[in-house]
Amino acid sequence: MAGAFPPSLEILVTHLMKLPTIGRRSAERLAFHLLKSPREQSVELSEAVVRMKDRLRRCSRCFNITEDDPCAICRDPSRDSKILCVVEDAPDALAVESAGGFRGRYHVLEGCLSPLKGVTAGDLHIAELDERVASEGVEELILAMNPSVDGEATALFVTQRYAPKGLRLSRIALGLPMGGSLEYADEQTLQHALSGRTPISGRES
Ligand SMILES: [Zn+2]
């Protein structure tokens, strides 16, 4: 019963419940775990949260999260600037990067088109993608949107925008379940999805 909790414990539980997938019972379990753990652990946890909030920003080129701008991937001269992997948001770029094997660079849209939620191309980093395509010698876009209705709509929009410019476009698909999220896909599934991407438009290489 919520009213039975001492105020400081209730406040922590309330904050934990704001986190994704954490319901009241899970929040209570986490709070009691912290209560029983050494004080130092709680101090380090709270400091880690604040440090992360203070230090992380968006890369001004690819919009991935980074502590330094431009990010390490944009600065790395060994990465292939001709190939951009276009993703909805930073966790997706991190997931593809963790899977390994991709040597191009990223472009994070920071969202996907959603007519229902009123998200249009102007809300995404499409203008910045135009700019990169024009100035960085980009030849190929790998579309790694989430397998959802909005992800599909976004992939279609990007395809229709850049195919006429002569870019090679491909979409990762193999092994990714509909309604799923790139962020939670295992490494093998993502590796298969990348290597098994299918051309949508563009020249044969
Ligand atoms: Zn970057």
CSV table of C-alpha atoms and ligand atoms in Angstrom, one decimal:
chain,number,residue,atom,x,y,z
A,1,MET,CA,0.0,0.0,0.0
A,2,ALA,CA,1.6,3.3,-1.2
A,3,GLY,CA,0.6,5.3,1.9
A,4,ALA,CA,2.5,3.0,4.2
A,5,PHE,CA,5.9,4.0,2.7
A,6,PRO,CA,8.1,6.6,4.4
A,7,PRO,CA,8.2,9.8,2.3
A,8,SER,CA,11.8,9.5,1.1
A,9,LEU,CA,11.2,5.9,0.0
A,10,GLU,CA,8.0,6.8,-1.7
A,11,ILE,CA,9.7,9.7,-3.6
A,12,LEU,CA,12.4,7.3,-4.9
A,13,VAL,CA,9.8,4.7,-6.0
A,14,THR,CA,7.8,7.5,-7.8
A,15,HIS,CA,10.9,8.5,-9.7
A,16,LEU,CA,11.9,4.9,-10.6
A,17,MET,CA,8.4,4.3,-12.0
A,18,LYS,CA,9.0,7.1,-14.5
A,19,LEU,CA,11.6,4.8,-16.2
A,20,PRO,CA,10.5,2.6,-19.1
A,21,THR,CA,9.2,-0.9,-18.3
A,22,ILE,CA,9.4,-0.2,-14.5
A,23,GLY,CA,6.1,-0.7,-12.7
A,24,ARG,CA,5.3,-0.1,-9.0
A,25,ARG,CA,6.5,-3.6,-7.9
A,26,SER,CA,9.8,-3.4,-9.8
A,27,ALA,CA,10.3,0.2,-8.5
A,28,GLU,CA,9.8,-1.0,-5.0
A,29,ARG,CA,12.3,-3.9,-5.5
A,30,LEU,CA,14.9,-1.6,-6.8
A,31,ALA,CA,14.4,0.9,-4.0
A,32,PHE,CA,14.7,-1.8,-1.3
A,33,HIS,CA,17.8,-3.2,-3.1
A,34,LEU,CA,19.4,0.3,-2.9
A,35,LEU,CA,18.3,0.7,0.7
A,36,LYS,CA,20.2,-2.6,1.7
A,37,SER,CA,23.2,-1.8,-0.5
A,38,PRO,CA,26.2,0.3,0.8
A,39,ARG,CA,25.6,4.1,0.8
A,40,GLU,CA,28.5,4.5,-1.7
A,41,GLN,CA,26.6,2.5,-4.3
A,42,SER,CA,23.7,5.0,-4.2
A,43,VAL,CA,26.1,8.0,-4.3
A,44,GLU,CA,27.9,6.5,-7.4
A,45,LEU,CA,24.6,5.8,-9.1
A,46,SER,CA,23.2,9.3,-8.6
A,47,GLU,CA,26.6,10.8,-9.7
A,48,ALA,CA,26.7,8.6,-12.8
A,49,VAL,CA,23.2,9.8,-13.8
A,50,VAL,CA,24.1,13.5,-13.4
A,51,ARG,CA,27.5,13.1,-15.1
A,52,MET,CA,25.9,11.4,-18.1
A,53,LYS,CA,23.3,14.2,-18.4
A,54,ASP,CA,26.0,16.9,-18.1
A,55,ARG,CA,28.6,15.4,-20.5
A,56,LEU,CA,26.5,13.9,-23.3
A,57,ARG,CA,25.5,16.0,-26.3
A,58,ARG,CA,24.6,15.4,-29.9
A,59,CYS,CA,27.3,15.3,-32.6
A,60,SER,CA,26.8,18.4,-34.8
A,61,ARG,CA,27.4,16.3,-37.9
A,62,CYS,CA,25.7,12.9,-37.4
A,63,PHE,CA,23.5,13.7,-34.3
A,64,ASN,CA,24.7,10.5,-32.5
A,65,ILE,CA,25.3,11.0,-28.7
A,66,THR,CA,28.8,11.9,-27.8
A,67,GLU,CA,31.0,13.6,-25.2
A,68,ASP,CA,33.1,15.3,-27.9
A,69,ASP,CA,31.8,17.1,-30.9
A,70,PRO,CA,32.3,15.9,-33.7
A,71,CYS,CA,32.0,12.3,-32.4
A,72,ALA,CA,34.7,9.7,-32.6
A,73,ILE,CA,33.1,8.0,-35.6
A,74,CYS,CA,32.8,11.3,-37.6
A,75,ARG,CA,36.5,12.1,-36.7
A,76,ASP,CA,37.8,8.7,-37.6
A,77,PRO,CA,39.5,9.0,-41.0
A,78,SER,CA,39.4,5.2,-41.5
A,79,ARG,CA,35.6,5.2,-41.6
A,80,ASP,CA,34.1,5.2,-45.1
A,81,SER,CA,32.4,8.6,-45.6
A,82,LYS,CA,30.7,7.3,-48.8
A,83,ILE,CA,28.3,5.1,-46.8
A,84,LEU,CA,25.9,6.4,-44.3
A,85,CYS,CA,23.8,4.2,-42.0
A,86,VAL,CA,20.6,6.2,-41.4
A,87,VAL,CA,18.9,5.4,-38.1
A,88,GLU,CA,16.0,6.8,-36.1
A,89,ASP,CA,17.9,7.5,-32.9
A,90,ALA,CA,21.1,7.1,-31.0
A,91,PRO,CA,20.4,3.6,-29.4
A,92,ASP,CA,19.9,2.2,-32.9
A,93,ALA,CA,23.3,3.6,-34.0
A,94,LEU,CA,24.9,2.2,-30.9
A,95,ALA,CA,23.3,-1.2,-31.5
A,96,VAL,CA,24.5,-1.4,-35.2
A,97,GLU,CA,28.0,-0.2,-34.1
A,98,SER,CA,28.1,-2.8,-31.3
A,99,ALA,CA,27.2,-5.6,-33.7
A,100,GLY,CA,30.5,-4.7,-35.5
A,101,GLY,CA,31.3,-5.0,-39.2
A,102,PHE,CA,30.0,-1.6,-40.4
A,103,ARG,CA,32.8,0.7,-41.5
A,104,GLY,CA,30.8,3.6,-42.8
A,105,ARG,CA,29.3,6.5,-40.8
A,106,TYR,CA,25.9,7.2,-39.3
A,107,HIS,CA,23.2,9.8,-39.6
A,108,VAL,CA,20.7,9.9,-36.7
A,109,LEU,CA,17.3,11.4,-37.6
A,110,GLU,CA,16.3,11.8,-34.0
A,111,GLY,CA,12.8,10.3,-34.6
A,112,CYS,CA,10.8,9.0,-37.4
A,113,LEU,CA,7.9,10.3,-39.5
A,114,SER,CA,4.6,9.9,-37.8
A,115,PRO,CA,1.5,11.4,-39.3
A,116,LEU,CA,-0.5,10.4,-36.2
A,117,LYS,CA,1.9,12.1,-33.8
A,118,GLY,CA,2.3,15.1,-36.2
A,119,VAL,CA,6.0,14.4,-36.8
A,120,THR,CA,7.0,15.7,-40.2
A,121,ALA,CA,10.3,15.8,-42.1
A,122,GLY,CA,11.0,19.2,-40.7
A,123,ASP,CA,11.2,17.7,-37.2
A,124,LEU,CA,13.9,15.2,-38.3
A,125,HIS,CA,17.5,15.9,-39.3
A,126,ILE,CA,16.7,15.6,-43.0
A,127,ALA,CA,18.0,19.0,-44.0
A,128,GLU,CA,21.3,18.1,-42.4
A,129,LEU,CA,21.3,14.8,-44.3
A,130,ASP,CA,20.8,16.8,-47.6
A,131,GLU,CA,23.8,18.9,-46.6
A,132,ARG,CA,26.0,15.8,-45.9
A,133,VAL,CA,24.9,14.1,-49.1
A,134,ALA,CA,25.9,17.2,-51.0
A,135,SER,CA,29.2,17.9,-49.3
A,136,GLU,CA,30.7,14.6,-48.1
A,137,GLY,CA,30.6,12.5,-51.3
A,138,VAL,CA,28.0,10.1,-50.0
A,139,GLU,CA,27.2,7.3,-52.5
A,140,GLU,CA,25.1,4.9,-50.4
A,141,LEU,CA,22.5,5.1,-47.7
A,142,ILE,CA,21.8,2.0,-45.6
A,143,LEU,CA,18.3,2.5,-44.1
A,144,ALA,CA,18.2,1.0,-40.6
A,145,MET,CA,14.8,2.2,-39.4
A,146,ASN,CA,12.9,0.1,-36.9
A,147,PRO,CA,10.5,-2.4,-38.4
A,148,SER,CA,7.3,-0.5,-37.5
A,149,VAL,CA,4.7,1.5,-39.5
A,150,ASP,CA,6.5,4.8,-38.8
A,151,GLY,CA,9.9,3.2,-39.5
A,152,GLU,CA,8.6,2.0,-42.9
A,153,ALA,CA,7.1,5.4,-43.7
A,154,THR,CA,10.5,7.1,-42.9
A,155,ALA,CA,12.4,4.6,-45.0
A,156,LEU,CA,10.1,5.2,-47.9
A,157,PHE,CA,10.4,9.0,-47.5
A,158,VAL,CA,14.2,8.8,-47.5
A,159,THR,CA,14.2,6.5,-50.5
A,160,GLN,CA,12.0,8.8,-52.5
A,161,ARG,CA,14.1,11.8,-51.6
A,162,TYR,CA,17.5,10.4,-52.4
A,163,ALA,CA,17.0,7.7,-55.1
A,164,PRO,CA,16.5,10.4,-57.8
A,165,LYS,CA,19.9,11.9,-56.8
A,166,GLY,CA,21.5,8.6,-57.9
A,167,LEU,CA,22.4,7.3,-54.5
A,168,ARG,CA,22.5,3.6,-53.8
A,169,LEU,CA,19.8,2.8,-51.2
A,170,SER,CA,19.3,-0.4,-49.2
A,171,ARG,CA,17.2,-1.3,-46.3
A,172,ILE,CA,18.2,-3.8,-43.5
A,173,ALA,CA,15.4,-6.3,-43.0
A,174,LEU,CA,16.4,-9.9,-42.7
A,175,GLY,CA,15.7,-11.3,-39.2
A,176,LEU,CA,14.2,-8.2,-37.7
A,177,PRO,CA,10.7,-8.9,-36.3
A,178,MET,CA,7.9,-6.5,-37.1
A,179,GLY,CA,7.0,-4.3,-34.1
A,180,GLY,CA,10.4,-4.9,-32.7
A,181,SER,CA,13.2,-2.4,-31.9
A,182,LEU,CA,16.7,-2.4,-33.3
A,183,GLU,CA,18.0,-1.4,-29.8
A,184,TYR,CA,17.0,-4.8,-28.4
A,185,ALA,CA,18.0,-7.0,-31.3
A,186,ASP,CA,20.9,-9.4,-30.6
A,187,GLU,CA,24.2,-8.9,-32.4
A,188,GLN,CA,23.8,-11.9,-34.7
A,189,THR,CA,20.4,-10.8,-35.9
A,190,LEU,CA,21.7,-7.3,-36.6
A,191,GLN,CA,24.8,-8.7,-38.5
A,192,HIS,CA,22.5,-10.8,-40.7
A,193,ALA,CA,20.2,-7.9,-41.2
A,194,LEU,CA,23.1,-5.7,-42.4
A,195,SER,CA,24.8,-8.3,-44.7
A,196,GLY,CA,21.4,-9.3,-46.1
A,197,ARG,CA,20.1,-5.9,-46.9
A,198,THR,CA,18.2,-5.6,-50.1
A,199,PRO,CA,18.5,-2.9,-52.7
A,200,ILE,CA,15.6,-0.6,-53.1
A,201,SER,CA,16.9,1.8,-55.7
A,202,GLY,CA,20.2,2.8,-57.3
A,203,ARG,CA,23.0,1.6,-59.4
A,204,GLU,CA,24.2,-2.0,-59.3
A,205,SER,CA,27.7,-2.1,-57.7
B,1,ZN,ZN,29.2,12.2,-35.4
